Amino acid sequence: MFRKNLKKDPELFQNVSEGLRRLYRTKLFPLEDTYRFHDFHSPALEDADFDNKPMVLLVGQYSTGKTTFIRHLMEQDFPGMRIGPEPTTDSFIAVMHGEQEGVIPGNALVVDPKKPFRKLNAFGNAFLNRFMCAQLPNPVLESISIIDTPGILSGEKQRISRGYDFAAVLEWFAERVDRIILLFDAHKLDISDEFSEVIRALKNHEDKMRVVLNKADQISTQQLMRVYGALMWSLGKIINTPEVVRVYIGSFWAQPLLVPDNRKLFEAEEQDLFMDIQSLPRNAALRKLNDLIKRARLAKVHAYIISSLKKEMPSVFGKDTKKKELIASLGEIYHKLEKEHQISPGDFPSVTKMQELLNGQDFTKFASLKPKLLEAVEDMLANDIARLMALVRQEEATMPSQSVKGGAFEGTMSGPFGHGYGEGASEGIDELEWVVGRDKPTYDEIFYTLSPINGKVSGAAAKKEMLKSKLPNTVLGKIWKLADVDKDGLLDDEEFALANHLIKVKLEGHELPSSLPDHLIPPSKRGTVLQA
């Protein structure tokens, strides 16, 4: 009865979170449960997974500045925080908003239905003793939560001594977070075996991955270029995709720069990274929708694999032999299913991983193919998701602009230390004199060689001069539009000087404003433009 209503009534979902939760429970979960999806891939989703704030996961080797990066973002210490050159953070710390400052230990955290960590229980006590939640009132944490992770060390000994599967825990978090930030130290760039394994474990989440080359102020420009090149080469080998991961270069803490040569680069990179993090609350619903689609596609493929293995099993004798045979020929089964059901090869889980997991399973207890369960998921992907997509857009339009506020994000917003203040088109913003006036005598000399009539040059004459900049017509067209303040199709000496000033701004690598800022309006036009 419920499913019929779900199809007919597009108003059934009040919001995206509730819609996702209901679709998962009624359409996707039955398929997952029938084919033991949770034993192979990922635990079942809970209500908290649909309601939680966007999360940022920080991963890196020890002493790359993960904890300092969090402190820099929040501009506040958090409970359980330890910083030092040696491996200090030996726990997973979920830094979340709370009215009062305090720490919740892992065992208590995984039984709290309001927190999205209940399924971490499966990793056992060795992990839970190394997991905690640091709560504190902080404006940054009102919009996002941040997960600090233990520093990754090199060597087999370190991996064994953890007592839990570190890469598997990170993969669990990677599925649920909105952004994964990999931190590297520019001063001692080294990718250990364990770090390589971790990056490979995050392979299916490249869309969430960003790379930060931290402590870049400790080396010269020449060294930085070499380190950046080495990092890109190493990442290319590990991630093994043709796309290049976005790398942000900088020094993410509140201390003076040791080598200030690249200050402008660091400021621009920090601004870009902050904008990326600030966009997370706005895109959170879309990310959850995207993750549910990914999960549904995998669950469908998984159902085909399991039912196919069940179908091949003999009813009485030779079960063990047949099981070994099927596991060995899993690659061929994938190929057969790919052709039979028109499935993309990229939707299949890793053959090796699947073979390992299948070894411990009883194939006779697998479920055979149930078309109705698959049809429900198909219907969800074809119809319900499209409806939810429209609801995402609606929610985005009605909600106020959501972004992360407070902490380090406030320092880059406005005032003379805001990014790009006093540069490019903003140059002269707080000066009394018209900034274009400085170079106007030079521009006037050119202006009078163009034979102005009644103090103005024609568009054709101005075009000839402006083309000497070699800028594309689209850019010069925009400059003309901004410079022709009185919109008469001609330029007087002030407008011509303004056009040349904007050409200089563009040639210096800055963006043009969408409309002419007040401080660039020629003095003789200020009254008329403001009245208009």
Coordinates of C-alpha atoms in Angstrom, one line a residue:
M1 CA 0.0 0.0 0.0
F2 CA 2.8 2.4 1.0
R3 CA 4.7 1.8 -2.2
K4 CA 1.7 2.6 -4.4
N5 CA 1.3 6.0 -2.6
L6 CA 5.1 6.6 -3.0
K7 CA 4.7 6.3 -6.8
K8 CA 1.5 8.4 -7.1
D9 CA 2.1 11.2 -4.6
P10 CA 5.0 13.5 -5.5
E11 CA 4.3 15.6 -2.3
L12 CA 5.0 12.7 0.0
F13 CA 8.5 13.9 0.8
Q14 CA 8.5 17.0 3.1
N15 CA 12.3 17.5 2.7
V16 CA 15.3 15.8 1.1
S17 CA 16.6 14.1 4.3
E18 CA 13.2 12.6 5.1
G19 CA 12.8 11.5 1.4
L20 CA 16.2 9.8 1.3
R21 CA 15.5 8.1 4.6
R22 CA 12.2 6.7 3.5
L23 CA 13.4 5.6 0.1
Y24 CA 16.3 3.8 1.7
R25 CA 14.1 2.0 4.3
T26 CA 11.3 1.0 1.9
K27 CA 13.2 0.3 -1.4
L28 CA 16.9 -0.2 -1.0
F29 CA 17.3 -1.8 2.4
P30 CA 15.1 -4.8 1.6
L31 CA 17.4 -5.6 -1.4
E32 CA 20.6 -5.1 0.8
D33 CA 19.2 -7.3 3.5
T34 CA 18.1 -10.1 1.2
Y35 CA 21.5 -10.4 -0.5
R36 CA 23.7 -9.8 2.7
F37 CA 25.1 -6.5 1.3
H38 CA 26.1 -5.4 4.8
D39 CA 28.4 -8.4 5.3
F40 CA 30.3 -7.6 2.1
H41 CA 30.3 -3.8 1.6
S42 CA 28.9 -1.4 4.1
P43 CA 26.7 -1.5 7.2
A44 CA 23.1 -0.4 7.0
L45 CA 22.4 3.3 7.1
E46 CA 20.7 4.8 10.1
D47 CA 18.6 7.9 10.6
A48 CA 21.6 9.9 11.9
D49 CA 23.4 9.2 8.5
F50 CA 20.7 11.3 6.8
D51 CA 20.4 14.1 9.3
N52 CA 24.0 14.7 10.3
K53 CA 26.0 17.9 9.4
P54 CA 28.6 17.7 6.6
M55 CA 31.8 16.1 7.8
V56 CA 35.4 16.7 6.8
L57 CA 37.9 13.9 7.3
L58 CA 41.6 14.8 7.7
V59 CA 44.1 12.1 6.8
G60 CA 47.9 12.3 6.7
Q61 CA 51.2 11.0 8.1
Y62 CA 52.3 12.2 11.5
S63 CA 53.4 15.8 11.9
T64 CA 51.8 17.0 8.7
G65 CA 49.7 19.5 10.7
K66 CA 46.3 17.8 10.8
T67 CA 45.4 18.9 14.4
T68 CA 47.0 22.3 13.8
F69 CA 44.8 22.7 10.7
I70 CA 41.6 22.0 12.7
R71 CA 42.8 24.5 15.3
H72 CA 43.5 27.0 12.6
L73 CA 40.0 26.7 11.1
M74 CA 38.2 27.0 14.5
E75 CA 40.7 29.4 16.1
Q76 CA 40.2 27.5 19.3
D77 CA 41.6 24.5 21.1
F78 CA 39.4 21.4 21.4
P79 CA 39.3 18.8 24.2
G80 CA 41.7 15.9 23.6
M81 CA 43.9 17.9 21.3
R82 CA 47.7 17.2 21.3
I83 CA 50.2 18.8 18.9
G84 CA 53.9 18.0 18.5
P85 CA 56.5 16.8 16.0
E86 CA 56.2 13.3 17.2
P87 CA 53.1 11.1 16.6
T88 CA 50.7 12.8 19.1
T89 CA 47.2 12.1 17.9
D90 CA 46.8 8.4 18.4
S91 CA 43.0 8.4 18.3
F92 CA 40.2 9.2 15.9
I93 CA 38.6 12.4 17.2
A94 CA 35.2 13.6 15.9
V95 CA 35.2 17.4 16.6
M96 CA 31.6 18.3 16.8
H97 CA 29.4 21.2 18.1
G98 CA 28.0 21.0 21.6
E99 CA 26.7 23.5 24.1
Q100 CA 29.3 22.5 26.7
E101 CA 32.9 21.6 26.2
G102 CA 33.7 17.9 26.9
V103 CA 34.8 14.5 25.6
I104 CA 32.5 11.5 24.8
P105 CA 34.5 8.2 24.8
G106 CA 34.1 5.8 21.8
N107 CA 32.0 3.1 23.6
A108 CA 29.4 5.7 24.7
L109 CA 29.5 7.3 21.3
V110 CA 28.5 4.2 19.3
V111 CA 25.3 3.7 21.3
D112 CA 24.1 7.3 20.8
P113 CA 21.3 7.2 18.2
K114 CA 21.7 10.9 17.5
K115 CA 25.3 10.5 16.3
P116 CA 26.2 8.8 13.0
F117 CA 28.7 6.5 14.5
R118 CA 26.7 3.5 15.7
K119 CA 28.0 1.1 13.1
L120 CA 31.6 1.7 14.1
N121 CA 30.8 -0.8 16.9
A122 CA 31.8 -3.6 14.4
F123 CA 35.5 -2.6 14.6
G124 CA 35.7 -3.7 18.2
N125 CA 37.2 -2.5 21.5
A126 CA 40.7 -2.0 20.1
F127 CA 39.2 0.7 17.9
L128 CA 36.6 2.1 20.3
N129 CA 39.3 2.8 22.9
R130 CA 41.0 5.0 20.3
F131 CA 37.9 6.8 19.3
M132 CA 36.3 9.9 21.0
C133 CA 34.1 12.9 20.3
A134 CA 35.3 16.3 21.3
Q135 CA 32.3 18.6 21.8
L136 CA 32.6 22.4 22.1
P137 CA 30.6 25.5 21.3
N138 CA 32.2 27.0 18.2
P139 CA 30.6 28.8 15.2
V140 CA 32.5 26.7 12.6
L141 CA 31.1 23.5 14.1
E142 CA 27.5 24.8 13.8
S143 CA 27.8 24.0 10.1
I144 CA 30.4 21.2 9.8
S145 CA 32.0 18.4 11.9
I146 CA 35.7 17.5 11.5
I147 CA 37.3 14.1 12.0
D148 CA 40.9 14.1 13.1
T149 CA 42.8 10.8 12.5
P150 CA 45.9 9.2 13.9
G151 CA 49.1 10.1 12.1
I152 CA 50.2 7.4 9.6
L153 CA 53.6 5.9 10.1
S154 CA 55.7 3.8 7.8
G155 CA 56.5 0.1 8.4
E156 CA 54.7 -3.2 8.9
K157 CA 55.1 -3.1 12.7
Q158 CA 53.0 0.0 13.1
R159 CA 50.1 -1.4 11.1
I160 CA 50.0 -4.6 13.1
S161 CA 50.3 -2.9 16.5
R162 CA 47.1 -0.8 15.9
G163 CA 44.9 -3.8 16.8
Y164 CA 42.2 -2.8 14.3
D165 CA 41.9 -2.4 10.5
F166 CA 43.0 1.2 10.1
A167 CA 42.3 1.4 6.3
A168 CA 38.8 -0.2 6.8
V169 CA 37.9 2.4 9.4
L170 CA 39.0 5.2 7.1
E171 CA 37.0 3.7 4.3
W172 CA 33.9 3.6 6.6
F173 CA 34.4 7.3 7.3
A174 CA 35.1 8.1 3.6
E175 CA 31.7 6.7 2.6
R176 CA 29.9 9.1 5.0
V177 CA 31.9 12.3 4.9
D178 CA 31.5 15.2 2.5
R179 CA 35.2 16.1 2.1
I180 CA 38.4 14.1 2.5
I181 CA 41.5 16.3 3.0
L182 CA 44.9 14.5 2.5
L183 CA 47.7 16.5 4.2
F184 CA 51.3 16.4 3.1
D185 CA 54.3 18.1 4.7
A186 CA 56.2 20.1 2.0
H187 CA 59.3 20.0 4.3
K188 CA 59.5 16.2 4.4
L189 CA 57.5 14.7 1.6
D190 CA 57.3 11.0 2.0
I191 CA 54.4 8.6 1.2
S192 CA 54.8 5.5 3.4
D193 CA 53.4 2.0 2.5
E194 CA 50.5 2.4 5.0
F195 CA 49.6 5.9 3.6
S196 CA 49.6 4.4 0.0
E197 CA 47.3 1.6 1.2
V198 CA 45.0 4.2 2.9
I199 CA 44.8 6.3 -0.3
R200 CA 44.0 3.2 -2.3
A201 CA 41.3 2.3 0.2
L202 CA 39.7 5.8 -0.5
K203 CA 39.9 5.2 -4.3
N204 CA 36.1 5.1 -4.9
H205 CA 35.8 8.6 -3.3
E206 CA 38.1 10.7 -5.5
D207 CA 35.2 13.2 -6.0
K208 CA 35.5 14.0 -2.2
M209 CA 39.3 14.2 -2.1
R210 CA 41.4 17.3 -1.8
V211 CA 45.1 17.5 -1.2
V212 CA 46.8 20.0 1.0
L213 CA 50.6 20.6 0.7
N214 CA 51.1 22.1 4.1
K215 CA 54.1 23.9 5.7
A216 CA 55.0 25.2 2.2
D217 CA 56.5 28.4 3.8
Q218 CA 59.4 26.4 5.1
I219 CA 61.0 26.0 1.7
S220 CA 62.1 28.3 -1.1
T221 CA 60.1 28.7 -4.3
Q222 CA 62.5 26.5 -6.3
Q223 CA 62.3 23.7 -3.7
L224 CA 58.5 24.1 -3.6
M225 CA 58.2 23.6 -7.4
R226 CA 60.2 20.4 -7.1
V227 CA 58.2 19.1 -4.1
Y228 CA 54.9 19.9 -5.9
G229 CA 56.1 18.0 -8.9
A230 CA 57.2 15.0 -6.8
L231 CA 53.9 15.0 -5.0
M232 CA 51.8 15.0 -8.2
W233 CA 54.0 12.2 -9.6
S234 CA 53.6 10.0 -6.5
L235 CA 49.8 10.6 -6.2
G236 CA 49.4 9.8 -9.9
K237 CA 51.0 6.4 -9.3
I238 CA 48.9 5.6 -6.2
I239 CA 45.5 7.0 -7.2
N240 CA 46.0 5.7 -10.8
T241 CA 43.4 7.9 -12.5
P242 CA 43.9 10.3 -15.5
E243 CA 42.3 13.2 -13.5
V244 CA 44.6 15.3 -11.4
V245 CA 43.6 15.7 -7.8
R246 CA 43.2 19.4 -6.7
V247 CA 46.3 20.3 -4.6
Y248 CA 46.2 23.4 -2.3
I249 CA 49.6 24.8 -1.3
G250 CA 50.0 26.9 1.8
S251 CA 50.9 27.2 5.5
F252 CA 47.7 26.4 7.5
W253 CA 48.3 27.9 10.9
A254 CA 48.3 31.3 12.5
Q255 CA 52.1 31.8 12.7
P256 CA 54.4 34.2 10.6
L257 CA 55.5 32.8 7.3
L258 CA 59.2 31.6 7.5
V259 CA 59.8 32.2 3.7
P260 CA 57.3 34.9 2.8
D261 CA 58.1 34.9 -1.0
N262 CA 54.9 33.0 -1.9
R263 CA 52.6 34.9 0.3
K264 CA 50.2 35.8 -2.5
L265 CA 50.0 32.2 -3.7
F266 CA 49.3 31.0 -0.2
E267 CA 46.6 33.5 0.3
A268 CA 44.9 32.6 -3.0
E269 CA 45.2 28.9 -2.2
E270 CA 43.8 29.3 1.3
Q271 CA 40.9 31.3 -0.1
D272 CA 40.1 28.6 -2.6
L273 CA 40.2 25.8 0.0
F274 CA 38.1 27.9 2.4
M275 CA 35.5 28.4 -0.3
D276 CA 35.4 24.7 -1.0
I277 CA 34.8 23.9 2.7
Q278 CA 32.3 26.7 3.0
S279 CA 30.2 25.2 0.1
L280 CA 29.7 21.9 2.0
P281 CA 26.5 22.8 3.9
R282 CA 25.0 24.1 0.7
N283 CA 25.8 20.9 -1.2
A284 CA 25.2 18.4 1.7
A285 CA 21.8 17.2 0.5
L286 CA 23.1 16.7 -3.0
R287 CA 26.1 14.7 -1.7
K288 CA 23.8 12.4 0.3
L289 CA 21.6 11.9 -2.7
N290 CA 24.7 11.1 -4.8
D291 CA 26.0 8.6 -2.2
L292 CA 22.6 6.9 -2.1
I293 CA 22.6 6.5 -5.9
K294 CA 26.2 5.0 -5.7
R295 CA 25.1 2.6 -3.0
A296 CA 21.9 1.6 -4.9
R297 CA 24.0 0.8 -8.0
L298 CA 26.4 -1.3 -6.0
A299 CA 23.6 -3.1 -4.2
K300 CA 21.9 -4.0 -7.5
V301 CA 25.2 -5.5 -8.9
H302 CA 25.8 -7.3 -5.6
A303 CA 22.3 -8.9 -5.8
Y304 CA 23.1 -10.1 -9.3
I305 CA 26.4 -11.6 -8.2
I306 CA 25.0 -13.4 -5.1
S307 CA 21.9 -14.8 -6.9
S308 CA 24.1 -15.9 -9.8
L309 CA 26.4 -17.8 -7.3
K310 CA 23.3 -19.4 -5.7
K311 CA 22.0 -20.5 -9.1
E312 CA 25.3 -22.3 -9.9
M313 CA 25.4 -24.2 -6.6
P314 CA 24.5 -28.0 -6.7
S315 CA 21.5 -29.0 -4.5
V316 CA 23.2 -32.1 -2.9
F317 CA 26.8 -33.1 -3.6
G318 CA 30.0 -31.3 -4.3
K319 CA 29.1 -28.0 -2.7
D320 CA 32.6 -27.2 -1.4
T321 CA 34.3 -28.0 -4.7
K322 CA 31.8 -25.9 -6.6
K323 CA 32.2 -23.0 -4.2
K324 CA 36.0 -23.0 -4.8
E325 CA 35.4 -23.2 -8.5
L326 CA 33.0 -20.3 -8.5
I327 CA 35.3 -18.1 -6.4
A328 CA 38.2 -18.8 -8.8
S329 CA 36.1 -17.9 -11.8
L330 CA 34.5 -14.7 -10.3
G331 CA 36.0 -12.5 -13.0
E332 CA 34.2 -14.6 -15.7
I333 CA 30.9 -14.4 -13.7
Y334 CA 31.3 -10.6 -13.7
H335 CA 31.8 -10.5 -17.4
K336 CA 28.8 -12.7 -18.0
L337 CA 26.6 -10.5 -15.7
E338 CA 27.9 -7.4 -17.4
K339 CA 26.7 -8.6 -20.8
E340 CA 23.4 -10.2 -19.5
H341 CA 22.2 -7.1 -17.6
Q342 CA 24.0 -4.3 -19.4
I343 CA 26.0 -3.3 -16.3
S344 CA 28.9 -0.9 -16.6
P345 CA 32.3 -2.6 -15.6
G346 CA 32.9 0.3 -13.2
D347 CA 29.9 -0.7 -11.1
F348 CA 31.4 -4.1 -10.0
P349 CA 33.2 -4.4 -6.7
S350 CA 36.9 -5.4 -6.7
V351 CA 37.3 -9.1 -7.7
T352 CA 40.1 -9.8 -5.2
K353 CA 38.2 -8.2 -2.2
M354 CA 35.0 -10.0 -3.2
Q355 CA 36.8 -13.4 -3.5
E356 CA 38.3 -12.9 0.1
L357 CA 34.9 -12.2 1.5
L358 CA 33.1 -15.0 -0.3
N359 CA 35.6 -17.6 1.2
G360 CA 33.8 -17.3 4.6
Q361 CA 30.3 -17.5 3.3
D362 CA 27.8 -20.4 2.9
F363 CA 26.6 -20.2 -0.7
T364 CA 23.6 -22.4 0.0
K365 CA 22.2 -19.8 2.2
F366 CA 22.3 -17.1 -0.5
A367 CA 19.0 -15.8 -1.9
S368 CA 18.0 -16.5 -5.5
L369 CA 17.0 -13.6 -7.8
K370 CA 13.9 -11.7 -6.7
P371 CA 12.9 -9.4 -9.6
K372 CA 10.4 -7.4 -7.4
L373 CA 13.2 -6.2 -5.1
L374 CA 15.3 -5.1 -8.1
E375 CA 12.3 -3.4 -9.7
A376 CA 11.7 -1.4 -6.5
V377 CA 15.4 -0.1 -6.7
E378 CA 15.1 0.5 -10.5
D379 CA 11.9 2.6 -9.8
M380 CA 13.7 4.5 -7.1
L381 CA 16.6 5.4 -9.4
A382 CA 14.3 6.2 -12.4
N383 CA 11.5 8.1 -10.7
D384 CA 11.9 8.9 -7.0
I385 CA 15.5 10.2 -7.3
A386 CA 14.4 12.7 -10.0
R387 CA 11.7 14.0 -7.7
L388 CA 14.1 14.4 -4.9
M389 CA 16.5 16.2 -7.2
A390 CA 13.8 18.8 -7.9
L391 CA 13.3 19.0 -4.1
V392 CA 17.0 19.7 -3.6
R393 CA 16.8 22.6 -5.9
Q394 CA 13.7 23.9 -4.2
E395 CA 15.3 23.6 -0.8
E396 CA 18.4 25.5 -2.0
A397 CA 16.3 28.3 -3.4
T398 CA 14.2 28.7 -0.2
M399 CA 16.9 28.4 2.3
P400 CA 19.2 31.3 3.1
S401 CA 22.7 31.0 1.7
Q402 CA 24.3 28.3 3.9
S403 CA 28.0 28.5 4.4
V404 CA 30.5 27.9 7.2
K405 CA 31.0 30.9 9.3
G406 CA 33.3 31.9 12.2
G407 CA 36.9 31.0 13.0
A408 CA 39.5 31.5 10.2
F409 CA 36.7 31.9 7.7
E410 CA 35.8 35.4 9.1
G411 CA 39.4 36.7 8.6
T412 CA 39.1 36.4 4.9
M413 CA 35.7 37.9 4.5
S414 CA 36.1 41.7 4.3
G415 CA 38.3 44.7 5.3
P416 CA 41.9 45.4 4.1
F417 CA 42.9 41.8 4.8
G418 CA 40.2 40.2 2.7
H419 CA 41.5 38.3 -0.3
G420 CA 42.2 40.6 -3.3
Y421 CA 41.5 43.8 -1.3
G422 CA 43.3 46.8 -3.0
E423 CA 44.3 44.7 -6.0
G424 CA 43.2 44.6 -9.6
A425 CA 39.8 46.4 -10.0
S426 CA 39.8 47.0 -6.2
E427 CA 43.0 49.1 -6.3
G428 CA 42.3 52.6 -4.9
I429 CA 39.1 51.5 -3.2
D430 CA 39.8 53.5 -0.1
E431 CA 41.7 56.4 -1.7
L432 CA 40.3 59.9 -2.1
E433 CA 41.9 60.5 -5.5
W434 CA 40.6 58.7 -8.6
V435 CA 43.1 55.8 -9.0
V436 CA 43.0 56.0 -12.8
G437 CA 44.2 59.6 -12.6
R438 CA 47.8 58.4 -11.7
D439 CA 48.4 57.1 -15.3
K440 CA 45.9 59.5 -17.0
P441 CA 48.7 61.7 -18.5
T442 CA 50.1 58.7 -20.4
Y443 CA 46.6 57.6 -21.6
D444 CA 45.9 61.3 -22.6
E445 CA 48.8 61.3 -25.0
I446 CA 47.4 58.3 -26.8
F447 CA 43.9 59.7 -26.7
Y448 CA 44.9 62.9 -28.5
T449 CA 46.6 61.0 -31.3
L450 CA 43.2 59.4 -32.1
S451 CA 41.8 62.8 -33.3
P452 CA 38.9 63.2 -30.9
I453 CA 35.9 65.2 -32.1
N454 CA 34.2 67.4 -29.5
G455 CA 36.4 65.8 -26.8
K456 CA 35.4 62.2 -27.7
V457 CA 36.8 59.3 -29.8
S458 CA 34.7 56.9 -31.8
G459 CA 34.3 53.3 -31.1
A460 CA 36.2 52.4 -34.2
A461 CA 39.2 54.5 -33.2
A462 CA 39.2 53.2 -29.6
K463 CA 38.9 49.6 -30.9
K464 CA 42.0 50.0 -33.0
E465 CA 44.0 51.1 -29.9
M466 CA 42.4 48.6 -27.5
L467 CA 43.2 45.6 -29.9
K468 CA 47.0 46.4 -29.3
S469 CA 46.5 44.7 -25.9
K470 CA 45.9 41.4 -27.8
L471 CA 43.1 40.5 -25.4
P472 CA 40.2 38.5 -26.9
N473 CA 37.2 40.4 -28.3
T474 CA 34.9 39.1 -25.5
V475 CA 37.1 40.6 -22.8
L476 CA 37.6 43.9 -24.7
G477 CA 33.8 44.0 -25.3
K478 CA 33.3 43.8 -21.5
I479 CA 35.9 46.5 -20.9
W480 CA 34.2 48.8 -23.4
K481 CA 30.8 48.2 -21.7
L482 CA 32.3 49.2 -18.3
A483 CA 34.3 52.2 -19.6
D484 CA 31.5 53.7 -21.7
V485 CA 29.9 55.1 -18.5
D486 CA 27.4 57.4 -20.1
K487 CA 26.5 54.8 -22.8
D488 CA 26.8 57.2 -25.7
G489 CA 28.9 54.8 -27.9
L490 CA 31.9 57.2 -27.6
L491 CA 34.8 57.6 -25.1
D492 CA 35.9 60.9 -23.6
D493 CA 39.4 61.3 -22.1
E494 CA 38.3 59.9 -18.7
E495 CA 36.5 57.0 -20.1
F496 CA 39.4 56.2 -22.4
A497 CA 41.8 56.3 -19.5
L498 CA 39.4 54.0 -17.6
A499 CA 39.3 51.5 -20.5
N500 CA 43.1 51.4 -20.5
H501 CA 43.2 51.0 -16.7
L502 CA 40.8 48.0 -17.0
I503 CA 43.0 46.5 -19.8
K504 CA 46.0 46.8 -17.4
V505 CA 44.0 45.1 -14.6
K506 CA 43.2 42.2 -16.9
L507 CA 46.8 41.9 -18.3
E508 CA 48.1 41.7 -14.7
G509 CA 46.0 38.5 -14.2
H510 CA 43.0 39.9 -12.3
E511 CA 39.3 39.4 -13.0
L512 CA 37.2 42.3 -14.3
P513 CA 34.3 43.4 -12.1
S514 CA 30.7 42.5 -13.3
S515 CA 29.7 46.2 -12.8
L516 CA 31.9 49.3 -12.4
P517 CA 32.8 49.9 -8.7
D518 CA 32.1 53.3 -7.4
H519 CA 35.8 54.2 -6.9
L520 CA 36.4 53.6 -10.6
I521 CA 33.6 55.9 -11.9
P522 CA 35.3 59.0 -13.5
P523 CA 35.0 62.1 -11.3
S524 CA 33.0 64.1 -13.9
K525 CA 30.4 61.2 -14.2
R526 CA 29.9 60.5 -10.5
G527 CA 26.8 62.6 -9.9
T528 CA 25.0 61.5 -13.1
V529 CA 25.8 57.7 -12.7
L530 CA 24.6 57.7 -9.0
Q531 CA 21.4 59.5 -10.1
A532 CA 20.8 57.0 -12.9

